[in-house]
Coordinates of N, CA and C in Angstrom, one line a residue:
M1 N 0.8 -1.4 0.0 CA 0.3 0.0 -0.2 C 1.0 1.1 -0.1
K2 N 0.9 2.1 -0.8 CA 1.2 3.2 -1.2 C 1.0 4.5 0.1
V3 N 1.9 5.1 0.0 CA 1.7 6.0 1.4 C 0.8 7.1 1.7
P4 N 0.3 7.3 0.0 CA -0.5 8.4 0.1 C -2.4 7.7 0.6
S5 N -1.9 6.6 -0.2 CA -3.5 5.5 0.1 C -3.5 5.3 1.4
F6 N -2.2 4.7 2.0 CA -2.2 4.1 3.7 C -2.8 5.4 4.6
S7 N -2.2 6.5 4.3 CA -2.8 7.7 4.8 C -4.6 7.8 4.8
N8 N -4.9 8.2 3.1 CA -6.5 8.4 3.6 C -7.2 6.8 4.5
A9 N -6.7 5.6 4.3 CA -7.0 4.9 4.4 C -7.2 4.5 6.3
I10 N -6.3 5.0 6.8 CA -6.2 5.6 8.3 C -7.2 6.6 8.7
R11 N -7.1 7.7 7.5 CA -8.0 9.2 8.4 C -9.4 8.7 7.9
S12 N -10.1 7.8 6.8 CA -11.5 7.3 6.5 C -11.7 5.9 7.4
E13 N -10.9 5.3 8.3 CA -11.2 4.5 9.2 C -10.9 4.9 10.6
W14 N -10.4 6.2 11.0 CA -9.9 6.6 12.2 C -10.7 5.7 13.2
G15 N -11.7 5.6 13.6 CA -12.5 5.3 14.7 C -12.2 3.6 14.6
V16 N -11.9 3.4 13.6 CA -11.3 1.6 14.2 C -10.2 1.8 14.7
V17 N -9.3 2.5 14.4 CA -7.9 2.7 15.2 C -8.2 3.3 16.5
A18 N -9.1 4.2 16.6 CA -9.7 4.9 17.8 C -10.0 3.7 18.9
V19 N -10.6 3.3 18.5 CA -11.5 2.0 19.6 C -10.2 1.2 20.0
S20 N -9.7 0.5 18.6 CA -8.5 0.0 19.2 C -7.5 0.5 20.3
V21 N -7.4 1.3 20.3 CA -6.3 2.1 21.1 C -7.1 2.4 23.0
I22 N -8.4 2.9 22.6 CA -9.1 2.4 23.8 C -9.2 1.5 24.4
V23 N -9.6 0.3 23.8 CA -9.6 -0.9 24.1 C -8.2 -1.7 24.9
S24 N -7.1 -1.2 24.4 CA -5.5 -1.7 24.9 C -5.4 -0.5 25.5
M25 N -6.1 0.9 25.9 CA -5.7 1.1 27.1 C -6.3 0.8 28.6
S26 N -7.6 0.2 27.9 CA -8.8 -0.3 29.0 C -7.9 -1.3 29.8
V27 N -7.5 -2.2 28.8 CA -6.4 -3.4 29.1 C -5.2 -3.1 30.2
A28 N -4.6 -2.0 29.5 CA -3.5 -1.9 30.3 C -3.9 -1.3 31.7
L29 N -4.9 -0.6 31.8 CA -5.4 -0.1 33.2 C -5.6 -1.3 33.8
G30 N -6.5 -2.2 33.2 CA -6.9 -3.2 34.2 C -5.9 -3.9 34.8
I31 N -4.8 -4.2 33.7 CA -3.9 -5.0 34.6 C -3.0 -4.4 35.6
T32 N -2.9 -2.9 35.3 CA -2.3 -2.2 36.6 C -3.0 -2.4 37.9
L33 N -4.6 -2.5 38.1 CA -5.1 -2.5 39.0 C -5.3 -3.9 39.5
L34 N -4.9 -4.6 38.7 CA -4.8 -6.5 39.3 C -3.3 -6.6 40.0
L35 N -2.4 -5.8 39.4 CA -0.9 -6.0 40.1 C -1.0 -5.6 41.5
T36 N -0.2 -5.6 42.2 CA 0.1 -5.6 43.6 C 0.9 -3.6 43.7
P37 N 0.6 -2.8 43.9 CA 1.4 -1.7 44.1 C 2.6 -2.2 45.0
T38 N 3.7 -1.7 44.6 CA 4.6 -1.3 45.6 C 5.5 0.0 45.6
Y39 N 5.6 0.1 46.8 CA 6.2 1.3 47.5 C 7.7 1.6 48.0
E40 N 7.8 2.9 47.4 CA 9.8 3.0 48.0 C 9.7 4.1 49.0
S41 N 10.8 4.0 50.1 CA 10.9 4.9 51.0 C 12.4 4.7 51.4
R42 N 13.3 5.9 51.6 CA 14.5 6.2 51.4 C 14.7 6.8 52.6
A43 N 15.8 6.2 53.5 CA 16.0 7.3 54.4 C 17.7 8.1 54.2
E44 N 17.9 9.2 54.0 CA 19.4 9.5 53.6 C 20.2 9.6 54.9
M45 N 21.4 9.1 54.6 CA 22.5 8.9 55.7 C 23.8 9.4 55.3
T46 N 24.5 9.9 56.2 CA 25.8 10.3 55.8 C 26.9 9.8 57.1
V47 N 27.9 10.0 56.7 CA 29.2 9.4 57.1 C 29.9 10.9 57.7
F48 N 30.5 11.1 59.0 CA 31.2 12.0 59.5 C 32.6 11.7 60.1
V49 N 33.0 12.7 60.0 CA 34.5 12.2 60.6 C 35.0 13.8 61.1
S50 N 35.0 14.1 62.2 CA 35.5 15.1 63.0 C 36.8 15.3 63.2
G51 N 36.9 16.5 63.1 CA 38.6 16.9 63.0 C 39.0 17.6 61.4
G52 N 39.9 17.4 61.1 CA 40.3 18.0 60.0 C 40.6 19.4 60.2
A53 N 41.3 20.0 60.9 CA 42.0 21.3 61.0 C 43.0 21.9 59.5
T54 N 43.5 21.2 59.1 CA 44.4 21.5 58.1 C 43.5 21.0 57.0
T55 N 44.3 21.4 55.3 CA 43.8 20.9 54.4 C 44.0 19.8 54.2
G56 N 45.0 19.4 54.5 CA 45.3 17.7 54.6 C 44.8 16.8 55.1
E57 N 44.3 17.2 56.4 CA 43.7 16.5 57.3 C 42.3 16.3 57.1
T58 N 41.8 17.6 56.4 CA 40.5 17.6 55.7 C 40.2 16.3 54.6
Y59 N 41.4 16.4 53.4 CA 41.2 15.5 52.6 C 41.4 14.4 53.4
Q60 N 42.3 14.1 53.9 CA 42.1 12.8 54.5 C 41.2 12.2 55.2
G61 N 40.4 13.3 56.2 CA 39.2 12.9 56.8 C 38.2 12.4 55.5
S62 N 38.0 13.4 54.3 CA 36.9 13.0 53.2 C 37.2 11.7 52.4
L63 N 38.5 11.5 52.2 CA 38.8 10.0 51.7 C 38.3 8.8 52.7
F64 N 38.5 8.9 53.8 CA 38.4 7.9 55.1 C 37.0 7.9 55.2
S65 N 36.3 8.9 55.3 CA 34.4 8.7 55.3 C 34.0 8.1 53.5
Q66 N 34.7 8.4 52.8 CA 34.4 7.5 51.1 C 34.2 6.2 51.5
Q67 N 35.9 5.7 51.9 CA 35.9 4.3 52.6 C 34.8 3.8 53.2
R68 N 34.3 4.6 54.2 CA 34.0 4.0 55.4 C 32.0 3.8 54.9
V69 N 31.7 4.6 53.4 CA 30.5 4.5 53.2 C 30.3 3.1 52.5
A70 N 31.1 2.8 51.7 CA 30.9 1.4 51.7 C 30.8 0.4 52.5
A71 N 31.8 0.2 54.1 CA 31.8 0.0 54.9 C 30.3 -0.3 56.1
Y72 N 30.1 0.8 55.8 CA 28.5 1.1 56.4 C 27.3 0.8 55.9
S73 N 27.2 0.8 54.3 CA 26.3 0.6 53.7 C 26.0 -0.8 53.9
G74 N 27.2 -1.8 54.0 CA 27.0 -2.8 53.9 C 26.6 -3.6 55.1
L75 N 26.5 -3.0 56.0 CA 26.1 -3.3 57.5 C 24.5 -3.3 57.3
V76 N 23.8 -2.7 56.4 CA 22.9 -2.5 56.3 C 21.7 -3.9 56.5
T77 N 21.9 -4.6 55.5 CA 21.4 -6.2 55.3 C 22.0 -6.9 56.2
S78 N 22.9 -6.6 57.4 CA 23.4 -7.8 57.9 C 22.3 -8.4 59.1
D79 N 22.5 -9.4 59.6 CA 21.8 -10.0 60.3 C 21.1 -9.1 61.4
V80 N 22.5 -8.6 61.8 CA 22.6 -8.0 62.9 C 21.7 -6.7 63.6
I81 N 22.0 -6.0 62.2 CA 20.7 -4.3 61.6 C 19.4 -5.1 61.8
L82 N 19.5 -6.3 60.6 CA 17.9 -6.6 60.4 C 17.0 -7.2 61.9
S83 N 17.8 -8.0 62.6 CA 17.2 -8.5 63.7 C 16.7 -7.4 64.7
K84 N 17.4 -6.4 65.1 CA 17.6 -5.4 65.8 C 16.1 -4.5 65.2
A85 N 16.1 -4.1 63.9 CA 15.0 -3.8 63.6 C 13.4 -4.5 63.5
L86 N 13.9 -6.0 63.5 CA 12.7 -6.5 63.4 C 12.0 -6.5 65.1
A87 N 13.0 -6.6 65.9 CA 12.3 -6.8 67.2 C 11.9 -5.5 67.7
D88 N 12.5 -4.2 66.8 CA 11.5 -3.0 67.5 C 10.4 -2.6 66.5
L89 N 10.3 -3.4 65.7 CA 8.8 -3.4 64.6 C 8.0 -3.9 65.2
A90 N 8.4 -5.5 65.7 CA 7.6 -6.2 65.9 C 6.6 -7.0 64.7
L91 N 8.1 -7.5 63.7 CA 7.3 -7.9 62.6 C 7.6 -9.3 62.3
E92 N 6.7 -10.2 62.2 CA 6.5 -11.3 61.9 C 7.4 -11.9 60.6
L93 N 8.5 -11.7 60.7 CA 9.7 -11.8 59.5 C 11.1 -12.5 60.0
S94 N 11.6 -13.1 59.2 CA 13.1 -13.4 59.5 C 14.5 -12.4 58.8
P95 N 15.0 -12.1 59.3 CA 16.0 -11.3 58.9 C 16.5 -11.8 57.4
S96 N 16.1 -12.4 57.0 CA 16.7 -13.2 55.4 C 15.4 -12.2 54.6
Q97 N 14.1 -12.4 55.0 CA 12.8 -11.9 54.8 C 13.1 -10.3 54.5
L98 N 13.2 -9.8 55.6 CA 13.3 -8.5 55.7 C 14.5 -7.9 54.9
A99 N 15.7 -8.9 54.6 CA 16.7 -8.6 53.1 C 16.1 -8.1 52.2
D100 N 15.2 -8.7 51.7 CA 14.5 -9.0 50.0 C 13.8 -7.2 50.4
K101 N 13.6 -7.0 51.2 CA 12.6 -5.3 51.3 C 14.1 -4.3 51.3
V102 N 15.3 -4.8 51.7 CA 16.1 -3.3 52.2 C 17.1 -3.5 51.1
T103 N 17.6 -2.2 50.6 CA 19.1 -2.2 50.1 C 19.4 -0.8 50.5
T104 N 21.1 -0.7 49.3 CA 21.3 0.9 50.0 C 21.4 1.1 48.4
S105 N 21.6 2.6 48.6 CA 21.8 3.5 47.3 C 22.8 4.1 47.5
I106 N 24.1 4.2 46.9 CA 25.0 5.7 47.2 C 24.9 6.7 46.4
A107 N 24.7 8.0 47.0 CA 23.8 9.3 46.4 C 25.6 9.5 45.5
R108 N 25.2 10.8 45.0 CA 26.2 11.6 44.2 C 27.3 11.9 45.2
D109 N 26.7 12.6 46.7 CA 27.7 12.8 47.2 C 28.5 11.6 48.0
P110 N 29.8 11.4 47.6 CA 30.8 10.4 48.3 C 30.5 10.2 49.7
D111 N 30.0 11.0 50.1 CA 29.9 10.9 51.8 C 28.6 10.5 52.4
R112 N 27.8 10.0 51.3 CA 26.7 9.8 51.7 C 25.8 8.6 50.6
F113 N 24.7 8.0 51.5 CA 23.8 7.0 51.0 C 22.9 6.9 51.9
D114 N 21.8 5.9 50.8 CA 20.1 6.0 51.7 C 19.7 4.5 51.5
V115 N 19.5 4.4 52.8 CA 18.6 3.1 52.8 C 17.4 3.2 52.2
V116 N 17.5 2.1 51.6 CA 16.2 2.0 51.1 C 15.2 0.8 50.9
V117 N 14.1 1.2 51.2 CA 12.9 -0.1 51.6 C 11.6 -0.3 50.4
T118 N 11.2 -1.1 50.1 CA 10.3 -1.4 49.3 C 9.2 -2.3 49.7
D119 N 8.1 -2.1 49.5 CA 6.8 -3.0 50.7 C 5.8 -2.7 49.8
G120 N 4.7 -3.2 50.2 CA 3.3 -2.9 49.9 C 2.4 -2.1 50.5
S121 N 3.1 -1.5 51.6 CA 2.5 -0.6 52.4 C 3.3 0.6 52.6
P122 N 3.0 2.0 51.8 CA 4.0 3.2 52.3 C 4.1 3.2 53.4
E123 N 3.5 3.3 54.6 CA 3.9 3.2 55.7 C 4.7 2.4 56.6
L124 N 4.8 1.2 56.3 CA 5.8 0.3 56.8 C 7.0 0.4 56.1
A125 N 6.8 0.7 54.8 CA 8.4 0.9 53.8 C 9.0 2.0 54.9
R126 N 8.1 3.1 54.9 CA 8.9 4.1 56.0 C 9.2 3.9 57.3
D127 N 8.7 3.2 58.3 CA 8.9 2.7 59.2 C 9.9 1.7 59.3
I128 N 10.1 0.9 58.3 CA 11.6 0.1 57.8 C 12.4 1.3 57.8
A129 N 12.5 1.6 57.1 CA 13.6 2.6 56.8 C 14.3 3.0 57.8
N130 N 13.5 3.7 58.3 CA 13.8 4.8 59.6 C 14.2 3.9 60.8
T131 N 13.6 2.7 61.1 CA 14.1 1.9 61.8 C 16.0 1.5 61.7
V132 N 15.5 0.7 60.6 CA 17.3 0.1 60.2 C 17.8 1.3 60.2
A133 N 17.7 2.3 59.6 CA 18.9 3.3 59.9 C 19.1 3.9 61.1
L134 N 18.3 4.1 62.0 CA 18.3 4.2 63.1 C 19.3 2.9 64.0
Q135 N 19.2 1.9 63.8 CA 20.0 0.8 64.7 C 21.3 1.0 63.6
L136 N 21.3 1.0 62.6 CA 22.9 1.3 61.7 C 23.8 2.2 62.7
T137 N 23.0 3.3 63.0 CA 23.7 4.8 63.5 C 24.0 3.8 64.8
A138 N 23.1 3.4 65.7 CA 24.0 2.9 66.7 C 24.8 1.8 66.4
V139 N 24.9 0.8 66.2 CA 25.8 -0.6 65.6 C 27.2 0.7 65.2
V140 N 26.8 1.2 64.5 CA 28.1 1.7 63.9 C 29.0 2.6 65.2
S141 N 28.3 2.9 65.9 CA 28.5 4.1 67.4 C 29.6 2.9 68.0
E142 N 28.9 1.9 67.9 CA 29.4 0.5 68.8 C 30.3 0.3 68.5
L143 N 30.7 0.0 67.4 CA 32.2 -0.3 66.1 C 33.0 0.4 66.5
E144 N 32.8 1.6 66.4 CA 33.4 2.6 66.1 C 34.1 3.4 67.5
A145 N 33.6 3.1 68.6 CA 33.9 3.7 70.3 C 34.9 3.2 70.3
P146 N 35.6 4.6 71.1 CA 37.4 4.2 71.1 C 37.4 3.3 72.4
E147 N 38.4 2.7 72.5 CA 38.7 1.6 73.5 C 38.6 2.1 75.0
G148 N 39.5 3.2 75.3 CA 39.7 3.9 75.9 C 38.2 4.6 76.7
G149 N 37.0 4.7 75.6 CA 36.0 5.2 76.2 C 35.9 6.9 75.8
G150 N 35.1 7.7 75.6 CA 34.7 9.0 75.2 C 33.9 8.2 73.6
V151 N 33.5 9.8 73.2 CA 32.7 10.0 71.9 C 33.5 9.7 70.5
S152 N 33.6 8.9 70.0 CA 34.1 8.5 68.3 C 34.3 9.5 67.3
S153 N 35.2 9.7 66.8 CA 35.3 10.8 65.8 C 35.0 10.5 64.5
V154 N 34.0 9.2 64.3 CA 33.6 9.0 62.9 C 32.5 7.7 63.2
G155 N 31.8 8.2 62.1 CA 30.4 7.7 62.3 C 29.4 8.0 61.4
V156 N 27.9 7.7 61.6 CA 27.2 7.8 60.3 C 26.2 8.3 61.3
K157 N 25.3 9.2 60.5 CA 24.2 9.8 61.2 C 22.8 9.7 59.7
I158 N 21.6 10.1 60.2 CA 20.5 10.4 59.6 C 20.2 11.6 59.3
I159 N 20.5 12.0 58.1 CA 20.3 13.7 57.4 C 19.0 13.7 57.3
K160 N 18.3 13.1 56.4 CA 16.7 12.9 56.5 C 16.0 11.8 56.5
K161 N 15.1 12.0 57.4 CA 14.0 10.0 57.8 C 13.6 9.9 56.6
A162 N 12.9 8.8 56.5 CA 12.3 8.2 55.6 C 11.1 8.9 55.7
E163 N 10.0 9.0 54.4 CA 8.5 9.4 54.7 C 8.0 8.5 53.5
A164 N 6.6 8.6 54.3 CA 5.7 7.4 53.5 C 4.9 8.1 52.0
D165 N 5.9 7.3 50.6 CA 5.2 8.0 49.4 C 4.1 7.3 49.2
H166 N 3.1 7.5 48.9 CA 1.9 7.2 48.4 C 2.0 6.9 46.8
A167 N 2.5 7.4 45.9 CA 3.2 7.1 44.6 C 3.6 5.8 44.3
P168 N 3.1 4.6 43.8 CA 4.2 3.3 43.8 C 4.7 3.2 42.8
I169 N 6.1 2.5 43.2 CA 7.3 2.2 42.0 C 6.9 1.6 40.9
H170 N 5.9 0.7 41.5 CA 5.2 -0.7 40.3 C 3.9 -1.2 40.9
P171 N 3.1 -1.4 39.8 CA 3.1 -0.7 38.5 C 3.2 0.4 38.3
N172 N 4.0 1.1 36.9 CA 3.8 2.4 36.7 C 2.7 2.8 36.1
T173 N 1.5 3.4 36.3 CA 0.3 3.6 35.4 C 0.6 4.2 34.1
A174 N 1.3 5.5 34.4 CA 1.4 6.2 33.0 C 2.2 4.9 32.0
E175 N 3.2 4.4 32.5 CA 3.8 3.7 31.4 C 2.9 2.4 30.7
Y176 N 2.5 2.0 31.6 CA 1.5 0.6 30.7 C 0.3 1.7 30.2
L177 N 0.0 2.6 30.3 CA -1.2 3.1 29.3 C -0.7 3.8 28.2
A178 N 0.7 4.3 28.0 CA 1.1 4.4 27.2 C 2.1 3.2 26.3
I179 N 2.0 1.9 26.9 CA 2.2 1.1 26.1 C 1.2 0.5 25.7
G180 N -0.3 0.7 26.4 CA -1.4 0.1 25.7 C -1.6 0.6 24.5
A181 N -1.3 2.2 24.4 CA -1.9 3.1 23.6 C -1.1 2.9 22.0
A182 N 0.3 2.4 22.5 CA 1.1 2.0 21.0 C 0.6 0.7 20.6
V183 N 0.1 -0.3 21.4 CA -0.4 -1.6 20.7 C -1.5 -1.4 20.3
G184 N -2.3 -0.5 20.8 CA -3.4 -0.2 20.0 C -3.3 0.4 18.7
L185 N -2.8 1.3 18.8 CA -2.7 2.0 17.6 C -1.9 1.4 16.6
L186 N -1.0 0.1 16.5 CA -0.7 -1.2 15.9 C -1.4 -1.8 15.4
I187 N -2.6 -2.4 16.6 CA -3.0 -3.4 16.3 C -4.4 -2.5 15.1
G188 N -4.9 -1.5 15.4 CA -5.6 -0.5 14.7 C -5.3 -0.7 13.3
T189 N -4.0 -0.1 13.0 CA -3.7 0.0 11.9 C -3.7 -1.2 11.2
A190 N -3.3 -1.9 12.1 CA -3.1 -3.4 10.9 C -4.4 -3.8 10.6
V191 N -5.5 -3.7 11.7 CA -6.7 -3.9 11.0 C -7.1 -3.4 9.8
V192 N -6.9 -2.5 10.2 CA -7.1 -1.0 8.7 C -6.7 -1.7 7.5
I193 N -5.6 -1.9 7.3 CA -4.6 -2.4 6.4 C -5.5 -3.7 5.9
V194 N -5.7 -4.5 6.9 CA -5.9 -6.0 6.5 C -7.5 -6.3 5.4
R195 N -8.1 -4.7 6.2 CA -9.7 -4.5 5.5 C -9.4 -4.2 4.5
R196 N -8.9 -3.1 3.9 CA -8.4 -2.3 3.0 C -8.1 -3.7 1.6
R197 N -6.8 -4.3 2.0 CA -6.7 -5.4 1.3 C -8.2 -6.8 0.7
I198 N -8.6 -7.0 2.1 CA -9.8 -8.0 1.9 C -10.8 -7.1 0.4
R199 N -10.9 -5.9 0.9 CA -11.9 -5.2 0.3 C -11.4 -4.7 -1.3
G200 N -10.5 -4.9 -1.4 CA -9.5 -4.7 -2.9 C -9.4 -5.9 -3.4
R201 N -10.0 -7.3 -3.0 CA -9.9 -8.4 -3.7 C -10.5 -8.5 -4.7

């Protein structure tokens, strides 16, 4: 089919294409309603190193804190942290089950990272993220405590508590609708072409 005749066919039977797009988008919307939504919540953390009066000391402190980011973020999914969080939240989950909900994300700032939690409840995702973050600060404080006592010069702290985000990260309704519209457009166009060829016989 030549381009002009193809364009004319689409214009003359635009209703077929429109119905196809609407039906496909309706199916896509139905799929999103059937899927269990997943919500995400983040607690922002930062590693601190006190001291650093000179430029050299400041640089060394920054380098040290960057190295600690990898170590501390790795503790987030440890049994020690997760067991304490489960006890605080009174959740009937095992540490391994909770670990499936918890990850970390390194921020652009090399001294920072996020405790990221996904769950079917935005409130629970928030509570888990904040509790894990709080337990992490406590455990790190114990690990970094000077042998002779006193306050540690290095540690991790919460700079922004997690909040309940009621916009699910999955399913992405807008994305599903866009895919549905594209599929509907292709199906509608194909139907128009087939009908034209059948009539031309």
